[in-house]
Amino acid sequence: MKVNKLVVKSEQDLRNCLDLLYQEAKKGKHFYGMLELLQNDVVILEAIRNIKSNKGSKMAGIDQKIVDDYLLMPTEKVFGMIKAKLNDYKPIPVRRCNKPKGNAKSSKRKGNSPNEEGETRSLGISAVTDRIIQEMLRIVLEPIFEAQFYPHSYGFRPYRSTEHALAWMLKIINGSKLYWVVKGDIESYFDHINHKKLLNIMWNMGVRDKRVLCIVTPIQYATVFKQEMTPYTADGRKMYEEKHRKIRLPDKMSLFDHDSIFIYILSEHNDGKYNLEYFLNRVNVFHRDKGKCKICAVYLSPGNFHCHHIDPSKPLSEINKTVNLVSLCNQCHRLVHSNQEPPFTERKMIDKLTEYRNKLKI
């Protein structure tokens, strides 16, 4: 079914459209061209209305904006902003906060003070624009999935509640004389869900618009912003490095050995090439090469690091560009500038050494 052929100009049109999606999904139909319906002004307006009426509308994400901030903007500007974000969707990191678990009633019945064990539930608060897009997806996808869900599945579905689940359970007990109930809970289920499997399920349930699936994918991998992550504390920097899987490298300033700078400047081989650009770019090159020698891959340190010119014959305007600089350890730097036999036998290292030597015509 080509969903983009449907005309939606009013709320009634949208209701008729969603009813049709439900009926066609019941027949096992596949759905294409869904992005056009997702971007429809009526769908966006309905999503904003639903978000506005939600209790969490006054809670801001990490961008510190709430729904009211967007309600004060011109309609066309808000619609344009949402549509532009859909074209290259990248969700804003989620703000994490901890709330006490909602077990106050049961605690009172037991004679304990609510939450005396300090149990909390971790909540992720998305930015308002992300909440709107997620609600737009729900509006369009829900009728397709509702038509195919198991009849006695009651969690997070419209017109269903825990009371319905209890009523069905009692009916089974009374009719079958079975009295044992097994209660199960998968710990941190949504933190460990198989995202590829989820996309395959959506595809098999009829969502065949890959553009929509590409919007769903980054939502699943949305990162959590941690308030403690800051460049101004050791813990904050470590948190950032672990999050982005960065290797801990020496501080940039530790590479600026003032004694060696003067040696470079006063060297008879200087020829003006050891200028300000060189000393700035040598730091960038060190981090680009992940703090390793490009030949032997040993980790470098301020006392065992040389920023080598690959082609020293280039003019001054090009010689100190990062593409012409490479990080080497002292031993490999001496080997590059000589015909000495290397102490290593690995083919990859020898080829790299030969490449740099050829550039120097050695």
mmCIF file of C-alpha atoms in Angstrom:
data_model
loop_
_atom_site.group_PDB
_atom_site.id
_atom_site.type_symbol
_atom_site.label_atom_id
_atom_site.label_comp_id
_atom_site.label_asym_id
_atom_site.label_seq_id
_atom_site.Cartn_x
_atom_site.Cartn_y
_atom_site.Cartn_z
ATOM 1 C CA MET A 1 0.000 0.000 0.000
ATOM 2 C CA LYS A 2 1.375 3.425 -0.977
ATOM 3 C CA VAL A 3 0.618 5.600 2.017
ATOM 4 C CA ASN A 4 1.828 8.787 0.297
ATOM 5 C CA LYS A 5 -1.219 8.599 -1.993
ATOM 6 C CA LEU A 6 -3.552 9.303 0.927
ATOM 7 C CA VAL A 7 -4.858 12.862 1.269
ATOM 8 C CA VAL A 8 -4.792 14.234 4.826
ATOM 9 C CA LYS A 9 -6.000 17.828 5.252
ATOM 10 C CA SER A 10 -7.901 17.622 8.524
ATOM 11 C CA GLU A 11 -8.091 15.684 11.764
ATOM 12 C CA GLN A 12 -10.968 13.620 10.348
ATOM 13 C CA ASP A 13 -8.862 12.753 7.306
ATOM 14 C CA LEU A 14 -6.088 11.617 9.657
ATOM 15 C CA ARG A 15 -8.521 9.474 11.655
ATOM 16 C CA ASN A 16 -9.805 7.849 8.443
ATOM 17 C CA CYS A 17 -6.239 7.292 7.287
ATOM 18 C CA LEU A 18 -5.189 5.590 10.526
ATOM 19 C CA ASP A 19 -8.320 3.412 10.442
ATOM 20 C CA LEU A 20 -7.401 2.363 6.903
ATOM 21 C CA LEU A 21 -3.836 1.507 7.943
ATOM 22 C CA TYR A 22 -5.240 -0.705 10.702
ATOM 23 C CA GLN A 23 -7.601 -2.522 8.329
ATOM 24 C CA GLU A 24 -4.916 -3.068 5.682
ATOM 25 C CA ALA A 25 -2.419 -4.296 8.296
ATOM 26 C CA LYS A 26 -5.020 -6.856 9.402
ATOM 27 C CA LYS A 27 -4.876 -8.206 5.832
ATOM 28 C CA GLY A 28 -1.091 -8.480 5.978
ATOM 29 C CA LYS A 29 -0.409 -5.612 3.564
ATOM 30 C CA HIS A 30 2.964 -3.864 3.301
ATOM 31 C CA PHE A 31 3.271 -0.081 3.560
ATOM 32 C CA TYR A 32 5.437 2.207 1.418
ATOM 33 C CA GLY A 33 5.809 5.986 1.146
ATOM 34 C CA MET A 34 5.166 6.509 4.852
ATOM 35 C CA LEU A 35 7.536 9.456 5.288
ATOM 36 C CA GLU A 36 5.166 11.775 3.424
ATOM 37 C CA LEU A 37 2.392 10.987 5.919
ATOM 38 C CA LEU A 38 4.842 11.422 8.790
ATOM 39 C CA GLN A 39 5.724 14.932 7.531
ATOM 40 C CA ASN A 40 2.091 15.957 7.093
ATOM 41 C CA ASP A 41 1.155 19.181 8.924
ATOM 42 C CA VAL A 42 -1.879 17.527 10.536
ATOM 43 C CA VAL A 43 0.316 14.745 11.982
ATOM 44 C CA ILE A 44 2.817 17.283 13.339
ATOM 45 C CA LEU A 45 0.020 19.352 14.894
ATOM 46 C CA GLU A 46 -1.556 16.271 16.488
ATOM 47 C CA ALA A 47 1.831 15.212 17.899
ATOM 48 C CA ILE A 48 2.424 18.663 19.435
ATOM 49 C CA ARG A 49 -1.063 18.631 20.949
ATOM 50 C CA ASN A 50 -0.406 15.227 22.551
ATOM 51 C CA ILE A 51 2.986 16.307 23.903
ATOM 52 C CA LYS A 52 1.476 19.532 25.279
ATOM 53 C CA SER A 53 -1.189 17.630 27.221
ATOM 54 C CA ASN A 54 1.391 15.245 28.699
ATOM 55 C CA LYS A 55 2.439 15.791 32.320
ATOM 56 C CA GLY A 56 6.084 15.927 31.289
ATOM 57 C CA SER A 57 5.601 18.878 28.920
ATOM 58 C CA LYS A 58 7.105 21.216 31.525
ATOM 59 C CA MET A 59 10.277 19.139 31.809
ATOM 60 C CA ALA A 60 13.177 20.349 29.677
ATOM 61 C CA GLY A 61 15.815 18.270 27.943
ATOM 62 C CA ILE A 62 19.478 19.261 27.855
ATOM 63 C CA ASP A 63 18.605 22.158 25.520
ATOM 64 C CA GLN A 64 16.576 23.682 28.421
ATOM 65 C CA LYS A 65 13.459 24.152 26.248
ATOM 66 C CA ILE A 66 9.911 23.140 27.127
ATOM 67 C CA VAL A 67 6.800 22.828 24.953
ATOM 68 C CA ASP A 68 5.668 26.390 25.767
ATOM 69 C CA ASP A 69 8.798 27.771 24.076
ATOM 70 C CA TYR A 70 7.657 26.284 20.772
ATOM 71 C CA LEU A 71 4.016 27.262 21.245
ATOM 72 C CA LEU A 72 5.091 30.919 21.203
ATOM 73 C CA MET A 73 6.804 30.520 17.826
ATOM 74 C CA PRO A 74 5.075 31.007 14.427
ATOM 75 C CA THR A 75 3.382 27.818 13.216
ATOM 76 C CA GLU A 76 5.239 27.604 9.915
ATOM 77 C CA LYS A 77 8.595 28.027 11.656
ATOM 78 C CA VAL A 78 7.891 25.115 14.019
ATOM 79 C CA PHE A 79 6.645 22.888 11.180
ATOM 80 C CA GLY A 80 9.687 23.781 9.067
ATOM 81 C CA MET A 81 12.034 23.026 11.962
ATOM 82 C CA ILE A 82 10.515 19.572 12.530
ATOM 83 C CA LYS A 83 10.558 18.673 8.821
ATOM 84 C CA ALA A 84 14.173 19.842 8.431
ATOM 85 C CA LYS A 85 15.215 17.709 11.404
ATOM 86 C CA LEU A 86 13.498 14.663 9.902
ATOM 87 C CA ASN A 87 15.552 14.964 6.710
ATOM 88 C CA ASP A 88 18.758 14.206 8.619
ATOM 89 C CA TYR A 89 17.550 12.982 11.972
ATOM 90 C CA LYS A 90 20.036 13.002 14.832
ATOM 91 C CA PRO A 91 18.399 13.021 18.272
ATOM 92 C CA ILE A 92 19.764 15.327 20.952
ATOM 93 C CA PRO A 93 21.338 13.390 23.865
ATOM 94 C CA VAL A 94 18.868 12.447 26.583
ATOM 95 C CA ARG A 95 19.042 14.132 29.992
ATOM 96 C CA ARG A 96 19.167 11.510 32.722
ATOM 97 C CA CYS A 97 17.486 12.048 36.096
ATOM 98 C CA ASN A 98 16.542 9.737 38.948
ATOM 99 C CA LYS A 99 13.041 9.674 40.402
ATOM 100 C CA PRO A 100 11.789 7.723 43.442
ATOM 101 C CA LYS A 101 10.007 4.534 42.417
ATOM 102 C CA GLY A 102 6.219 4.744 42.580
ATOM 103 C CA ASN A 103 5.725 2.252 45.412
ATOM 104 C CA ALA A 104 4.546 4.626 48.128
ATOM 105 C CA LYS A 105 1.138 2.929 48.600
ATOM 106 C CA SER A 106 2.573 -0.549 49.090
ATOM 107 C CA SER A 107 5.179 0.822 51.501
ATOM 108 C CA LYS A 108 2.499 2.468 53.639
ATOM 109 C CA ARG A 109 0.499 -0.768 53.819
ATOM 110 C CA LYS A 110 3.584 -2.560 55.079
ATOM 111 C CA GLY A 111 4.134 0.109 57.736
ATOM 112 C CA ASN A 112 7.305 1.397 56.155
ATOM 113 C CA SER A 113 8.025 4.890 55.030
ATOM 114 C CA PRO A 114 7.791 5.321 51.256
ATOM 115 C CA ASN A 115 11.014 4.515 49.459
ATOM 116 C CA GLU A 116 12.936 4.013 52.690
ATOM 117 C CA GLU A 117 15.436 1.852 50.839
ATOM 118 C CA GLY A 118 16.176 4.771 48.526
ATOM 119 C CA GLU A 119 15.084 2.948 45.377
ATOM 120 C CA THR A 120 14.975 5.194 42.355
ATOM 121 C CA ARG A 121 14.011 4.835 38.727
ATOM 122 C CA SER A 122 16.303 6.288 36.082
ATOM 123 C CA LEU A 123 14.387 8.425 33.582
ATOM 124 C CA GLY A 124 15.585 9.779 30.261
ATOM 125 C CA ILE A 125 14.174 13.185 29.305
ATOM 126 C CA SER A 126 14.381 13.864 25.578
ATOM 127 C CA ALA A 127 14.440 17.294 23.982
ATOM 128 C CA VAL A 128 10.986 18.581 22.997
ATOM 129 C CA THR A 129 11.705 18.344 19.242
ATOM 130 C CA ASP A 130 12.695 14.701 19.676
ATOM 131 C CA ARG A 131 9.549 14.018 21.687
ATOM 132 C CA ILE A 132 7.451 15.514 18.896
ATOM 133 C CA ILE A 133 9.127 13.327 16.257
ATOM 134 C CA GLN A 134 8.749 10.229 18.439
ATOM 135 C CA GLU A 135 5.047 11.017 18.894
ATOM 136 C CA MET A 136 4.649 11.488 15.114
ATOM 137 C CA LEU A 137 6.150 8.024 14.633
ATOM 138 C CA ARG A 138 3.772 6.579 17.217
ATOM 139 C CA ILE A 139 0.740 8.114 15.513
ATOM 140 C CA VAL A 140 1.651 6.650 12.117
ATOM 141 C CA LEU A 141 3.045 3.261 13.199
ATOM 142 C CA GLU A 142 0.674 2.344 16.035
ATOM 143 C CA PRO A 143 -2.337 1.268 13.909
ATOM 144 C CA ILE A 144 -0.087 -1.022 11.837
ATOM 145 C CA PHE A 145 1.322 -2.742 14.902
ATOM 146 C CA GLU A 146 -1.943 -2.771 16.870
ATOM 147 C CA ALA A 147 -3.538 -4.834 14.103
ATOM 148 C CA GLN A 148 -0.926 -7.558 14.581
ATOM 149 C CA PHE A 149 -0.210 -7.590 18.323
ATOM 150 C CA TYR A 150 -1.171 -10.566 20.454
ATOM 151 C CA PRO A 151 -4.779 -10.169 21.700
ATOM 152 C CA HIS A 152 -3.835 -10.655 25.338
ATOM 153 C CA SER A 153 -0.896 -8.265 25.434
ATOM 154 C CA TYR A 154 -1.872 -5.339 27.651
ATOM 155 C CA GLY A 155 1.262 -3.279 28.241
ATOM 156 C CA PHE A 156 1.560 0.243 26.805
ATOM 157 C CA ARG A 157 -1.361 -0.168 24.386
ATOM 158 C CA PRO A 158 -4.376 2.106 23.806
ATOM 159 C CA TYR A 159 -7.621 1.222 25.598
ATOM 160 C CA ARG A 160 -5.784 -1.397 27.681
ATOM 161 C CA SER A 161 -4.553 -1.453 31.278
ATOM 162 C CA THR A 162 -3.355 -3.694 34.083
ATOM 163 C CA GLU A 163 -6.997 -4.146 35.142
ATOM 164 C CA HIS A 164 -7.717 -5.871 31.822
ATOM 165 C CA ALA A 165 -4.745 -8.175 32.325
ATOM 166 C CA LEU A 166 -5.968 -9.065 35.853
ATOM 167 C CA ALA A 167 -9.501 -9.721 34.586
ATOM 168 C CA TRP A 168 -8.232 -12.108 31.903
ATOM 169 C CA MET A 169 -6.023 -13.886 34.431
ATOM 170 C CA LEU A 170 -8.983 -14.383 36.788
ATOM 171 C CA LYS A 171 -11.033 -15.795 33.932
ATOM 172 C CA ILE A 172 -8.318 -18.353 33.214
ATOM 173 C CA ILE A 173 -8.052 -19.267 36.900
ATOM 174 C CA ASN A 174 -11.811 -19.764 37.274
ATOM 175 C CA GLY A 175 -12.103 -21.761 34.082
ATOM 176 C CA SER A 176 -9.050 -23.996 34.356
ATOM 177 C CA LYS A 177 -8.593 -24.334 38.127
ATOM 178 C CA LEU A 178 -4.951 -23.323 37.792
ATOM 179 C CA TYR A 179 -3.831 -21.126 40.676
ATOM 180 C CA TRP A 180 -0.107 -20.565 40.241
ATOM 181 C CA VAL A 181 0.963 -17.218 38.801
ATOM 182 C CA VAL A 182 4.508 -16.606 37.588
ATOM 183 C CA LYS A 183 5.654 -13.000 37.679
ATOM 184 C CA GLY A 184 8.719 -12.074 35.659
ATOM 185 C CA ASP A 185 10.652 -8.911 34.992
ATOM 186 C CA ILE A 186 13.569 -8.539 32.573
ATOM 187 C CA GLU A 187 16.145 -6.285 34.172
ATOM 188 C CA SER A 188 17.133 -3.234 32.077
ATOM 189 C CA TYR A 189 15.291 -4.700 29.087
ATOM 190 C CA PHE A 190 15.326 -1.548 26.967
ATOM 191 C CA ASP A 191 19.041 -1.021 27.680
ATOM 192 C CA HIS A 192 19.921 -4.378 26.130
ATOM 193 C CA ILE A 193 17.317 -4.763 23.393
ATOM 194 C CA ASN A 194 18.585 -6.128 20.066
ATOM 195 C CA HIS A 195 18.105 -3.115 17.777
ATOM 196 C CA LYS A 196 18.706 -5.002 14.516
ATOM 197 C CA LYS A 197 16.142 -7.603 15.525
ATOM 198 C CA LEU A 198 13.655 -4.843 16.329
ATOM 199 C CA LEU A 199 14.085 -3.313 12.854
ATOM 200 C CA ASN A 200 13.628 -6.738 11.268
ATOM 201 C CA ILE A 201 10.378 -7.180 13.211
ATOM 202 C CA MET A 202 9.129 -3.787 12.005
ATOM 203 C CA TRP A 203 10.021 -4.743 8.428
ATOM 204 C CA ASN A 204 8.204 -8.079 8.719
ATOM 205 C CA MET A 205 5.150 -6.341 10.190
ATOM 206 C CA GLY A 206 4.811 -4.272 7.021
ATOM 207 C CA VAL A 207 6.860 -1.090 7.509
ATOM 208 C CA ARG A 208 8.684 -1.100 4.166
ATOM 209 C CA ASP A 209 9.677 2.567 3.957
ATOM 210 C CA LYS A 210 13.421 2.522 4.641
ATOM 211 C CA ARG A 211 13.396 6.284 5.221
ATOM 212 C CA VAL A 212 11.162 5.768 8.260
ATOM 213 C CA LEU A 213 13.331 2.919 9.523
ATOM 214 C CA CYS A 214 16.343 5.237 9.205
ATOM 215 C CA ILE A 215 14.573 7.671 11.553
ATOM 216 C CA VAL A 216 13.818 4.920 14.065
ATOM 217 C CA THR A 217 17.445 3.705 14.118
ATOM 218 C CA PRO A 218 19.099 6.796 15.718
ATOM 219 C CA ILE A 219 16.305 6.949 18.325
ATOM 220 C CA GLN A 220 17.343 3.488 19.534
ATOM 221 C CA TYR A 221 20.967 4.572 19.841
ATOM 222 C CA ALA A 222 20.273 7.980 21.390
ATOM 223 C CA THR A 223 23.009 8.775 23.874
ATOM 224 C CA VAL A 224 22.483 9.789 27.483
ATOM 225 C CA PHE A 225 23.981 13.103 28.528
ATOM 226 C CA LYS A 226 25.696 12.907 31.901
ATOM 227 C CA GLN A 227 25.777 16.122 33.894
ATOM 228 C CA GLU A 228 29.159 15.159 35.390
ATOM 229 C CA MET A 229 30.786 14.996 31.938
ATOM 230 C CA THR A 230 32.838 18.189 31.771
ATOM 231 C CA PRO A 231 36.319 19.097 30.469
ATOM 232 C CA TYR A 232 37.141 20.831 33.773
ATOM 233 C CA THR A 233 37.424 17.801 36.074
ATOM 234 C CA ALA A 234 39.506 14.620 35.834
ATOM 235 C CA ASP A 235 36.389 12.448 36.263
ATOM 236 C CA GLY A 236 34.508 14.444 33.616
ATOM 237 C CA ARG A 237 37.312 14.033 31.069
ATOM 238 C CA LYS A 238 37.598 10.318 31.817
ATOM 239 C CA MET A 239 33.832 9.932 31.348
ATOM 240 C CA TYR A 240 34.072 11.634 27.938
ATOM 241 C CA GLU A 241 36.983 9.424 26.859
ATOM 242 C CA GLU A 242 35.136 6.246 27.866
ATOM 243 C CA LYS A 243 31.960 7.368 26.139
ATOM 244 C CA HIS A 244 33.740 8.124 22.859
ATOM 245 C CA ARG A 245 36.259 5.273 23.255
ATOM 246 C CA LYS A 246 39.153 7.692 23.095
ATOM 247 C CA ILE A 247 42.662 6.693 24.114
ATOM 248 C CA ARG A 248 44.030 8.738 26.965
ATOM 249 C CA LEU A 249 46.877 10.780 25.464
ATOM 250 C CA PRO A 250 49.363 13.114 27.176
ATOM 251 C CA ASP A 251 48.178 16.695 27.576
ATOM 252 C CA LYS A 252 48.866 18.845 24.551
ATOM 253 C CA MET A 253 50.997 21.310 26.483
ATOM 254 C CA SER A 254 53.389 18.548 27.616
ATOM 255 C CA LEU A 255 54.570 18.248 24.010
ATOM 256 C CA PHE A 256 55.909 21.811 24.051
ATOM 257 C CA ASP A 257 59.447 21.297 25.267
ATOM 258 C CA HIS A 258 60.783 24.851 25.242
ATOM 259 C CA ASP A 259 64.432 23.718 25.148
ATOM 260 C CA SER A 260 63.839 21.616 22.029
ATOM 261 C CA ILE A 261 61.957 24.500 20.404
ATOM 262 C CA PHE A 262 65.031 26.727 20.688
ATOM 263 C CA ILE A 263 67.232 23.909 19.355
ATOM 264 C CA TYR A 264 64.959 23.631 16.304
ATOM 265 C CA ILE A 265 64.952 27.378 15.726
ATOM 266 C CA LEU A 266 68.746 27.747 16.014
ATOM 267 C CA SER A 267 69.490 24.588 14.005
ATOM 268 C CA GLU A 268 71.549 25.006 10.829
ATOM 269 C CA HIS A 269 68.971 22.793 9.077
ATOM 270 C CA ASN A 270 66.100 25.044 10.041
ATOM 271 C CA ASP A 271 65.680 26.914 6.739
ATOM 272 C CA GLY A 272 62.652 28.593 8.256
ATOM 273 C CA LYS A 273 60.575 25.387 8.205
ATOM 274 C CA TYR A 274 60.380 25.114 12.010
ATOM 275 C CA ASN A 275 57.974 28.020 12.266
ATOM 276 C CA LEU A 276 54.823 28.639 14.302
ATOM 277 C CA GLU A 277 52.719 26.480 11.965
ATOM 278 C CA TYR A 278 55.028 23.522 12.571
ATOM 279 C CA PHE A 279 54.807 23.745 16.370
ATOM 280 C CA LEU A 280 51.029 24.068 16.262
ATOM 281 C CA ASN A 281 50.495 21.237 13.792
ATOM 282 C CA ARG A 282 52.872 18.800 15.495
ATOM 283 C CA VAL A 283 50.353 18.607 18.360
ATOM 284 C CA ASN A 284 47.478 17.982 15.940
ATOM 285 C CA VAL A 285 49.514 15.320 14.145
ATOM 286 C CA PHE A 286 50.312 13.600 17.454
ATOM 287 C CA HIS A 287 46.612 13.321 18.268
ATOM 288 C CA ARG A 288 45.676 12.392 14.704
ATOM 289 C CA ASP A 289 48.132 9.468 14.890
ATOM 290 C CA LYS A 290 46.624 8.492 18.280
ATOM 291 C CA GLY A 291 49.931 8.981 20.051
ATOM 292 C CA LYS A 292 51.654 6.155 18.145
ATOM 293 C CA CYS A 293 54.702 5.957 15.886
ATOM 294 C CA LYS A 294 53.496 5.512 12.298
ATOM 295 C CA ILE A 295 56.185 2.921 11.615
ATOM 296 C CA CYS A 296 56.553 0.692 14.679
ATOM 297 C CA ALA A 297 53.254 1.673 16.415
ATOM 298 C CA VAL A 298 54.934 2.200 19.785
ATOM 299 C CA TYR A 299 53.207 4.698 22.084
ATOM 300 C CA LEU A 300 55.012 8.028 22.039
ATOM 301 C CA SER A 301 55.938 10.277 24.933
ATOM 302 C CA PRO A 302 57.244 13.855 25.125
ATOM 303 C CA GLY A 303 60.833 12.566 25.309
ATOM 304 C CA ASN A 304 60.365 10.027 22.529
ATOM 305 C CA PHE A 305 58.502 11.923 19.838
ATOM 306 C CA HIS A 306 59.519 13.571 16.606
ATOM 307 C CA CYS A 307 57.232 15.241 14.100
ATOM 308 C CA HIS A 308 58.767 14.233 10.767
ATOM 309 C CA HIS A 309 58.468 16.103 7.417
ATOM 310 C CA ILE A 310 57.445 13.488 4.839
ATOM 311 C CA ASP A 311 58.569 15.591 1.873
ATOM 312 C CA PRO A 312 61.008 18.325 2.959
ATOM 313 C CA SER A 313 61.320 19.646 -0.595
ATOM 314 C CA LYS A 314 57.875 21.260 -0.495
ATOM 315 C CA PRO A 315 57.642 25.061 -0.376
ATOM 316 C CA LEU A 316 57.284 26.797 2.972
ATOM 317 C CA SER A 317 53.568 27.345 2.388
ATOM 318 C CA GLU A 318 52.973 23.558 2.217
ATOM 319 C CA ILE A 319 55.788 21.881 4.134
ATOM 320 C CA ASN A 320 54.175 22.221 7.581
ATOM 321 C CA LYS A 321 50.654 21.153 6.654
ATOM 322 C CA THR A 322 49.399 18.144 8.630
ATOM 323 C CA VAL A 323 49.306 15.986 5.464
ATOM 324 C CA ASN A 324 53.083 16.406 5.214
ATOM 325 C CA LEU A 325 53.787 15.639 8.873
ATOM 326 C CA VAL A 326 53.904 12.300 10.642
ATOM 327 C CA SER A 327 54.598 11.124 14.214
ATOM 328 C CA LEU A 328 57.707 8.974 14.700
ATOM 329 C CA CYS A 329 59.627 7.654 17.672
ATOM 330 C CA ASN A 330 63.279 8.691 17.944
ATOM 331 C CA GLN A 331 64.583 5.339 16.745
ATOM 332 C CA CYS A 332 62.384 5.237 13.621
ATOM 333 C CA HIS A 333 63.186 8.875 12.881
ATOM 334 C CA ARG A 334 66.925 8.046 12.858
ATOM 335 C CA LEU A 335 66.271 5.031 10.611
ATOM 336 C CA VAL A 336 64.353 7.179 8.119
ATOM 337 C CA HIS A 337 67.325 9.533 7.790
ATOM 338 C CA SER A 338 69.878 6.718 7.312
ATOM 339 C CA ASN A 339 70.495 3.499 5.380
ATOM 340 C CA GLN A 340 70.827 1.465 8.550
ATOM 341 C CA GLU A 341 69.161 -1.945 8.630
ATOM 342 C CA PRO A 342 65.991 -1.822 10.759
ATOM 343 C CA PRO A 343 65.836 -4.022 13.886
ATOM 344 C CA PHE A 344 62.308 -5.164 13.013
ATOM 345 C CA THR A 345 61.283 -7.735 10.379
ATOM 346 C CA GLU A 346 57.567 -7.126 10.033
ATOM 347 C CA ARG A 347 56.719 -6.431 6.397
ATOM 348 C CA LYS A 348 54.298 -3.622 7.162
ATOM 349 C CA MET A 349 56.894 -1.687 9.202
ATOM 350 C CA ILE A 350 59.610 -2.146 6.577
ATOM 351 C CA ASP A 351 57.281 -0.942 3.797
ATOM 352 C CA LYS A 352 56.409 2.165 5.806
ATOM 353 C CA LEU A 353 60.086 2.897 6.506
ATOM 354 C CA THR A 354 60.921 2.447 2.811
ATOM 355 C CA GLU A 355 58.079 4.784 1.824
ATOM 356 C CA TYR A 356 59.391 7.598 4.035
ATOM 357 C CA ARG A 357 62.965 7.007 2.902
ATOM 358 C CA ASN A 358 61.945 7.217 -0.752
ATOM 359 C CA LYS A 359 60.330 10.586 -0.089
ATOM 360 C CA LEU A 360 63.676 11.769 1.247
ATOM 361 C CA LYS A 361 65.508 10.089 -1.667
ATOM 362 C CA ILE A 362 67.652 7.993 0.736
#
